[in-house]
Coordinates of C-alpha atoms in Angstrom, one line a residue:
A29 CA 23.3 25.5 10.6
V30 CA 24.3 25.5 6.9
V31 CA 25.1 22.0 5.6
S32 CA 26.6 21.4 2.3
T33 CA 24.7 19.3 -0.4
Q34 CA 27.4 16.5 -0.1
S35 CA 27.2 16.5 3.6
A36 CA 23.5 16.2 3.6
I37 CA 23.6 13.2 1.1
T38 CA 26.2 11.5 3.4
A39 CA 24.0 12.0 6.3
G40 CA 21.1 10.4 4.5
Y41 CA 18.7 13.4 4.0
Y42 CA 18.0 16.3 1.7
I43 CA 17.1 19.8 2.4
T44 CA 14.0 21.5 1.0
N45 CA 12.5 24.9 2.2
N46 CA 14.9 24.6 5.2
L47 CA 13.5 21.3 6.2
R48 CA 15.6 18.2 6.5
I49 CA 13.8 15.4 4.7
M50 CA 14.9 11.6 5.2
I51 CA 15.8 10.1 1.9
L52 CA 13.5 7.3 0.8
L53 CA 15.2 4.7 -1.3
E54 CA 13.7 3.7 -4.7
E55 CA 11.5 0.6 -4.7
N56 CA 12.7 -0.3 -8.2
N57 CA 16.1 -1.4 -9.2
R58 CA 17.9 1.5 -11.2
V59 CA 20.3 -0.6 -13.0
I60 CA 17.5 -2.8 -14.3
C61 CA 15.4 0.1 -15.4
E62 CA 18.0 2.1 -17.2
T63 CA 19.4 -0.9 -18.9
L64 CA 16.0 -2.0 -20.3
K65 CA 15.2 1.5 -21.2
A66 CA 18.3 1.7 -23.3
K67 CA 17.9 -1.7 -24.9
F68 CA 14.2 -1.1 -25.8
A69 CA 14.9 2.3 -27.3
A70 CA 18.0 1.0 -29.4
A71 CA 17.6 1.5 -33.1
K72 CA 18.6 -2.1 -33.6
P73 CA 18.8 -5.1 -31.3
E74 CA 22.0 -5.3 -29.4
S75 CA 23.6 -8.0 -27.4
V76 CA 23.4 -7.7 -23.6
N77 CA 25.0 -9.7 -20.7
I78 CA 24.7 -7.8 -17.4
A79 CA 24.6 -9.1 -13.8
A80 CA 23.2 -6.8 -11.1
V81 CA 22.4 -7.1 -7.5
D82 CA 19.9 -5.7 -5.2
F83 CA 19.4 -5.3 -1.3
D84 CA 18.5 -8.5 0.6
G85 CA 20.8 -10.7 -1.5
V86 CA 18.8 -10.5 -4.7
Q87 CA 20.7 -11.1 -7.9
Y88 CA 19.7 -10.2 -11.5
Q89 CA 20.8 -11.3 -14.9
I90 CA 19.9 -9.6 -18.2
S91 CA 21.0 -11.5 -21.2
N92 CA 19.9 -12.7 -24.7
P93 CA 19.2 -16.3 -25.6
P94 CA 21.8 -17.8 -27.7
N95 CA 22.0 -16.4 -31.2
D96 CA 19.0 -14.2 -30.7
K97 CA 19.6 -10.5 -30.0
G98 CA 15.9 -9.8 -30.4
I99 CA 14.9 -11.3 -27.2
I100 CA 15.9 -10.1 -23.8
L101 CA 15.6 -12.2 -20.6
L102 CA 15.5 -10.8 -17.1
S103 CA 16.1 -13.4 -14.4
A104 CA 16.2 -12.9 -10.6
R105 CA 17.3 -15.1 -7.8
M106 CA 16.2 -14.3 -4.2
G107 CA 16.5 -16.3 -1.0
M108 CA 12.9 -15.5 0.0
F109 CA 11.3 -16.7 -3.1
E110 CA 10.7 -20.2 -1.7
D111 CA 8.9 -18.7 1.2
L112 CA 6.7 -16.6 -1.0
V113 CA 5.5 -19.5 -3.2
A114 CA 2.9 -20.4 -0.4
H115 CA 1.5 -17.0 -0.4
G116 CA 0.7 -16.7 -4.2
V117 CA 3.8 -15.1 -5.7
Q118 CA 3.3 -16.9 -9.0
D119 CA -0.3 -15.6 -9.4
L120 CA 0.8 -12.1 -8.6
L121 CA 3.7 -12.2 -11.2
Q122 CA 1.3 -13.6 -13.7
R123 CA -1.1 -10.8 -13.0
E124 CA 1.7 -8.1 -13.3
Y125 CA 3.7 -9.4 -16.2
G126 CA 1.3 -11.7 -18.2
D127 CA 2.9 -13.5 -21.0
A128 CA 6.3 -12.1 -20.3
L129 CA 6.5 -14.4 -17.4
Q130 CA 8.2 -17.7 -18.3
A131 CA 6.8 -21.0 -16.9
T132 CA 10.3 -22.3 -16.5
P133 CA 12.9 -19.9 -15.3
E134 CA 16.5 -20.0 -16.3
E135 CA 18.7 -22.4 -14.6
S136 CA 19.8 -21.3 -11.2
Y137 CA 17.1 -18.4 -11.0
D138 CA 13.7 -18.3 -9.4
V139 CA 11.9 -16.2 -12.1
T140 CA 12.4 -15.2 -15.6
L141 CA 10.8 -12.4 -17.8
K142 CA 11.1 -12.5 -21.5
F143 CA 10.8 -9.5 -23.7
D144 CA 10.4 -9.7 -27.6
L145 CA 11.8 -6.4 -29.0
A146 CA 9.7 -6.8 -32.2
S147 CA 6.4 -6.7 -30.2
L148 CA 7.0 -4.2 -27.3
P149 CA 4.0 -2.0 -26.2
A150 CA 3.9 1.6 -27.1
D151 CA 5.0 2.7 -23.6
K152 CA 8.4 1.1 -23.4
E153 CA 9.6 3.1 -20.5
A154 CA 6.6 2.0 -18.2
L155 CA 7.5 -1.5 -19.2
A156 CA 11.1 -1.1 -18.2
L157 CA 10.0 0.4 -14.8
K158 CA 7.5 -2.5 -14.1
A159 CA 10.3 -5.0 -14.9
S160 CA 12.6 -3.3 -12.4
L161 CA 10.0 -3.7 -9.7
L162 CA 10.3 -7.4 -9.9
K163 CA 11.7 -7.9 -6.3
R164 CA 9.1 -5.6 -5.0
N165 CA 6.3 -7.5 -6.7
C166 CA 7.5 -10.8 -5.5
F167 CA 7.6 -9.4 -1.9
A168 CA 4.1 -7.8 -2.3
S169 CA 2.4 -11.2 -2.7
V170 CA 2.7 -12.0 1.1
F171 CA 1.5 -8.5 2.0
E172 CA -1.4 -8.5 -0.4
K173 CA -2.6 -11.8 0.8
Y174 CA -2.7 -10.7 4.6
F175 CA -4.1 -7.2 3.7
K176 CA -7.1 -8.9 2.1
M177 CA -7.6 -11.1 5.2
Q178 CA -7.9 -8.0 7.2
E179 CA -10.2 -6.4 4.7
A180 CA -12.5 -9.4 5.1
E181 CA -12.2 -9.0 8.8
T182 CA -10.9 -12.5 9.2
A183 CA -7.8 -13.5 11.3
S184 CA -5.0 -15.6 9.9
D185 CA -4.7 -19.1 11.2
K186 CA -1.0 -18.8 11.3
T187 CA 1.7 -16.2 11.0
A188 CA 3.6 -15.9 7.6
V189 CA 7.3 -16.2 7.9
V190 CA 9.6 -14.9 5.2
H191 CA 13.3 -15.1 5.4
Y192 CA 14.1 -12.0 3.3
H193 CA 17.6 -11.6 4.5
E194 CA 20.5 -13.7 5.8
E195 CA 19.6 -14.8 9.4
E196 CA 16.7 -12.2 9.4
A197 CA 13.1 -12.8 8.8
V198 CA 9.7 -10.9 8.7
Y199 CA 6.6 -12.3 10.5
I200 CA 3.0 -11.2 9.2
S201 CA -0.3 -11.9 10.7
A202 CA -3.8 -10.6 10.0
H203 CA -6.5 -9.7 12.6
P204 CA -10.1 -8.3 12.1
D205 CA -9.0 -4.8 12.9
R206 CA -5.2 -4.7 11.9
V207 CA -2.2 -6.5 10.3
T208 CA 0.9 -6.9 12.4
V209 CA 4.3 -7.0 10.6
I210 CA 7.3 -7.7 12.8
F211 CA 11.0 -7.5 11.4
S212 CA 13.9 -9.2 13.1
T213 CA 17.1 -7.4 12.2
L214 CA 20.8 -8.3 13.2
F215 CA 23.2 -5.5 14.0
K216 CA 26.7 -6.7 13.3
D217 CA 28.4 -3.7 14.7
P218 CA 27.9 -2.5 18.4
D219 CA 27.6 1.1 17.2
D220 CA 24.7 0.3 14.9
V221 CA 22.7 -0.8 18.0
V222 CA 23.1 2.6 19.6
I223 CA 22.3 4.6 16.4
G224 CA 19.4 2.1 15.5
K225 CA 17.7 2.8 18.9
V226 CA 17.7 6.5 18.1
F227 CA 16.0 5.8 14.7
L228 CA 13.5 3.5 16.1
Q229 CA 12.6 5.8 18.8
E230 CA 11.9 8.4 16.2
F231 CA 9.6 5.8 14.4
K232 CA 7.8 5.3 17.7
D233 CA 7.3 8.9 18.5
A234 CA 6.0 9.7 14.9
R235 CA 2.5 9.0 16.1
K236 CA 2.6 12.1 18.4
A237 CA 2.9 14.3 15.4
H238 CA 1.1 12.2 12.8
Q239 CA -1.9 10.3 14.1
Q240 CA -2.4 8.6 10.8
A241 CA 1.1 6.8 11.1
P242 CA 1.2 3.1 12.1
Q243 CA 2.0 2.1 15.6
V244 CA 5.7 1.2 16.0
L245 CA 7.1 -0.9 18.8
F246 CA 10.6 -2.3 19.1
S247 CA 12.5 -4.4 21.4
Y248 CA 16.1 -5.6 21.8
G249 CA 17.4 -9.0 22.8
E250 CA 14.2 -10.8 23.2
P251 CA 11.3 -11.3 20.6
P252 CA 8.0 -9.9 21.2
A253 CA 5.2 -12.0 22.8
E254 CA 3.4 -12.3 19.4
L255 CA 6.1 -14.6 18.2
N256 CA 5.9 -17.1 21.1
G257 CA 6.2 -20.6 19.8
Q258 CA 7.9 -19.5 16.5
P259 CA 11.0 -21.6 15.6
G260 CA 14.4 -20.2 14.9
L261 CA 13.9 -16.9 16.8
L262 CA 17.2 -14.9 17.3
R263 CA 18.1 -13.6 20.8
G264 CA 21.1 -11.5 21.9
D265 CA 22.1 -7.8 22.6
N266 CA 22.6 -7.3 18.9
I267 CA 19.2 -8.5 17.8
G268 CA 16.2 -6.2 17.3
Y269 CA 12.5 -6.7 16.6
V270 CA 10.4 -4.0 15.2
T271 CA 6.7 -4.3 15.0
F272 CA 4.4 -2.3 12.8
V273 CA 0.7 -2.4 13.5
L274 CA -1.1 -1.5 10.2
F275 CA -4.7 -0.4 10.5
P276 CA -7.4 -0.5 7.8
R277 CA -6.4 2.9 6.6
H278 CA -3.1 1.6 5.7
T279 CA -4.3 -1.7 4.1
S280 CA -7.2 -0.3 2.1
P281 CA -7.0 -0.8 -1.6
T282 CA -6.5 2.8 -1.9
N283 CA -3.2 2.9 0.1
R284 CA -2.1 -0.7 -0.1
D285 CA 0.5 -0.2 -2.9
N286 CA 2.2 2.8 -1.0
T287 CA 2.1 0.8 2.2
I288 CA 3.9 -2.2 0.5
N289 CA 6.3 0.1 -1.3
L290 CA 7.5 1.5 2.1
I291 CA 7.4 -1.4 4.4
H292 CA 8.9 -4.1 2.2
Q293 CA 12.2 -2.2 2.3
F294 CA 12.1 -1.1 5.8
R295 CA 15.3 -3.2 6.9
T296 CA 17.2 -1.7 4.0
Y297 CA 16.0 1.8 4.9
L298 CA 17.0 1.5 8.6
H299 CA 20.6 0.1 7.8
Y300 CA 21.1 2.7 5.1
H301 CA 20.5 5.6 7.4
I302 CA 22.5 3.9 10.2
K303 CA 25.5 3.8 7.8
C304 CA 24.9 7.3 6.5
S305 CA 24.8 8.6 10.1
K306 CA 28.1 6.8 10.8
A307 CA 29.8 8.3 7.7
F308 CA 28.4 11.7 8.6
L309 CA 29.8 11.6 12.1
H310 CA 33.1 10.4 10.8
S311 CA 33.3 13.3 8.3
R312 CA 32.5 15.8 11.0
M313 CA 35.1 14.3 13.2
R314 CA 37.7 14.5 10.5
S315 CA 36.8 18.1 9.7
K316 CA 36.9 19.1 13.4
T317 CA 40.3 17.4 13.9
S318 CA 41.6 19.3 10.9
E319 CA 40.5 22.5 12.5
F320 CA 42.2 21.7 15.7
L321 CA 45.4 20.8 14.0
K322 CA 45.3 24.1 12.4
V323 CA 44.9 25.8 15.7
L324 CA 47.8 23.7 17.1
N325 CA 50.0 24.7 14.3
R326 CA 49.3 28.4 14.7
A327 CA 50.1 28.0 18.5
K328 CA 53.6 26.7 17.9
P329 CA 56.2 29.1 19.4
E330 CA 58.7 30.6 17.0
A331 CA 61.9 28.5 16.7
M332 CA 64.7 29.9 19.1
T333 CA 67.5 31.5 17.2
E334 CA 71.0 32.4 18.6
K335 CA 71.6 36.0 18.6
K336 CA 75.2 37.4 18.6
F337 CA 76.1 40.5 20.6
G338 CA 79.7 41.8 20.1
V339 CA 82.6 39.6 19.4
G340 CA 82.5 36.0 20.8
K341 CA 79.3 36.5 22.9
K342 CA 76.0 34.6 22.3
F343 CA 72.8 34.9 24.0

């Protein structure tokens, strides 16, 4: 079937060589990246005061210190940051951002990066891109820690719990031969449960066609046995648990960054495509309803009119 470009975008995929490819969301924040690129490339320093948001409740602020347009501050606040502190997030941020990382973040924020426009590196676009990966790099700390445990063939003594979204968490544990990542997700609409099952079944069946894909398991209502003893587990018909079993080929230094890029935004990817599917179904129903109305309008009988035959006679 021929699908218009707009319909394809609404459905959450794009078409290339007659194949439908699911859209992968960017791991960086486009607003942060484009804003910093513009400010870094400006002929002279300009004032800036922009608030932006990201998935999972992350909030950003790009601003200048008082009376100093030559300095740009990028601050971020995220609910999961406190959980990540125990897993080396500060060390990872120091490694990625160096002197740009401020020891004391701005008030009400968890992390602040400082950029001096007078001493930027030659590749300003690369710096803007790296800054826009701030959320991804924070989340990466816990994955890198447990990937390295698996690389050393040691098991973690406890499961990492990161409350990455309101009422939802990700559970990570390392074993000598694998890393297990379990997402809990809350479906607020009953329709999302139905569509979500279809998507998750596709993830589960992917190994039949792609043997290199990680193993995916999912369950509804009750948490998997691996989480026995964990406090605060959600239960109910609208609660889902998705388990990814990552093998050494996924956690190796060669593939590690790509694995983190994909898995850290799994929840966002899932709910994005659920919403796209609902929007696409609604658009198709509206289109079909419009066609049915046209058919009904054409089927209306002509209005009955009185015809006169002779004087004073009507039929």
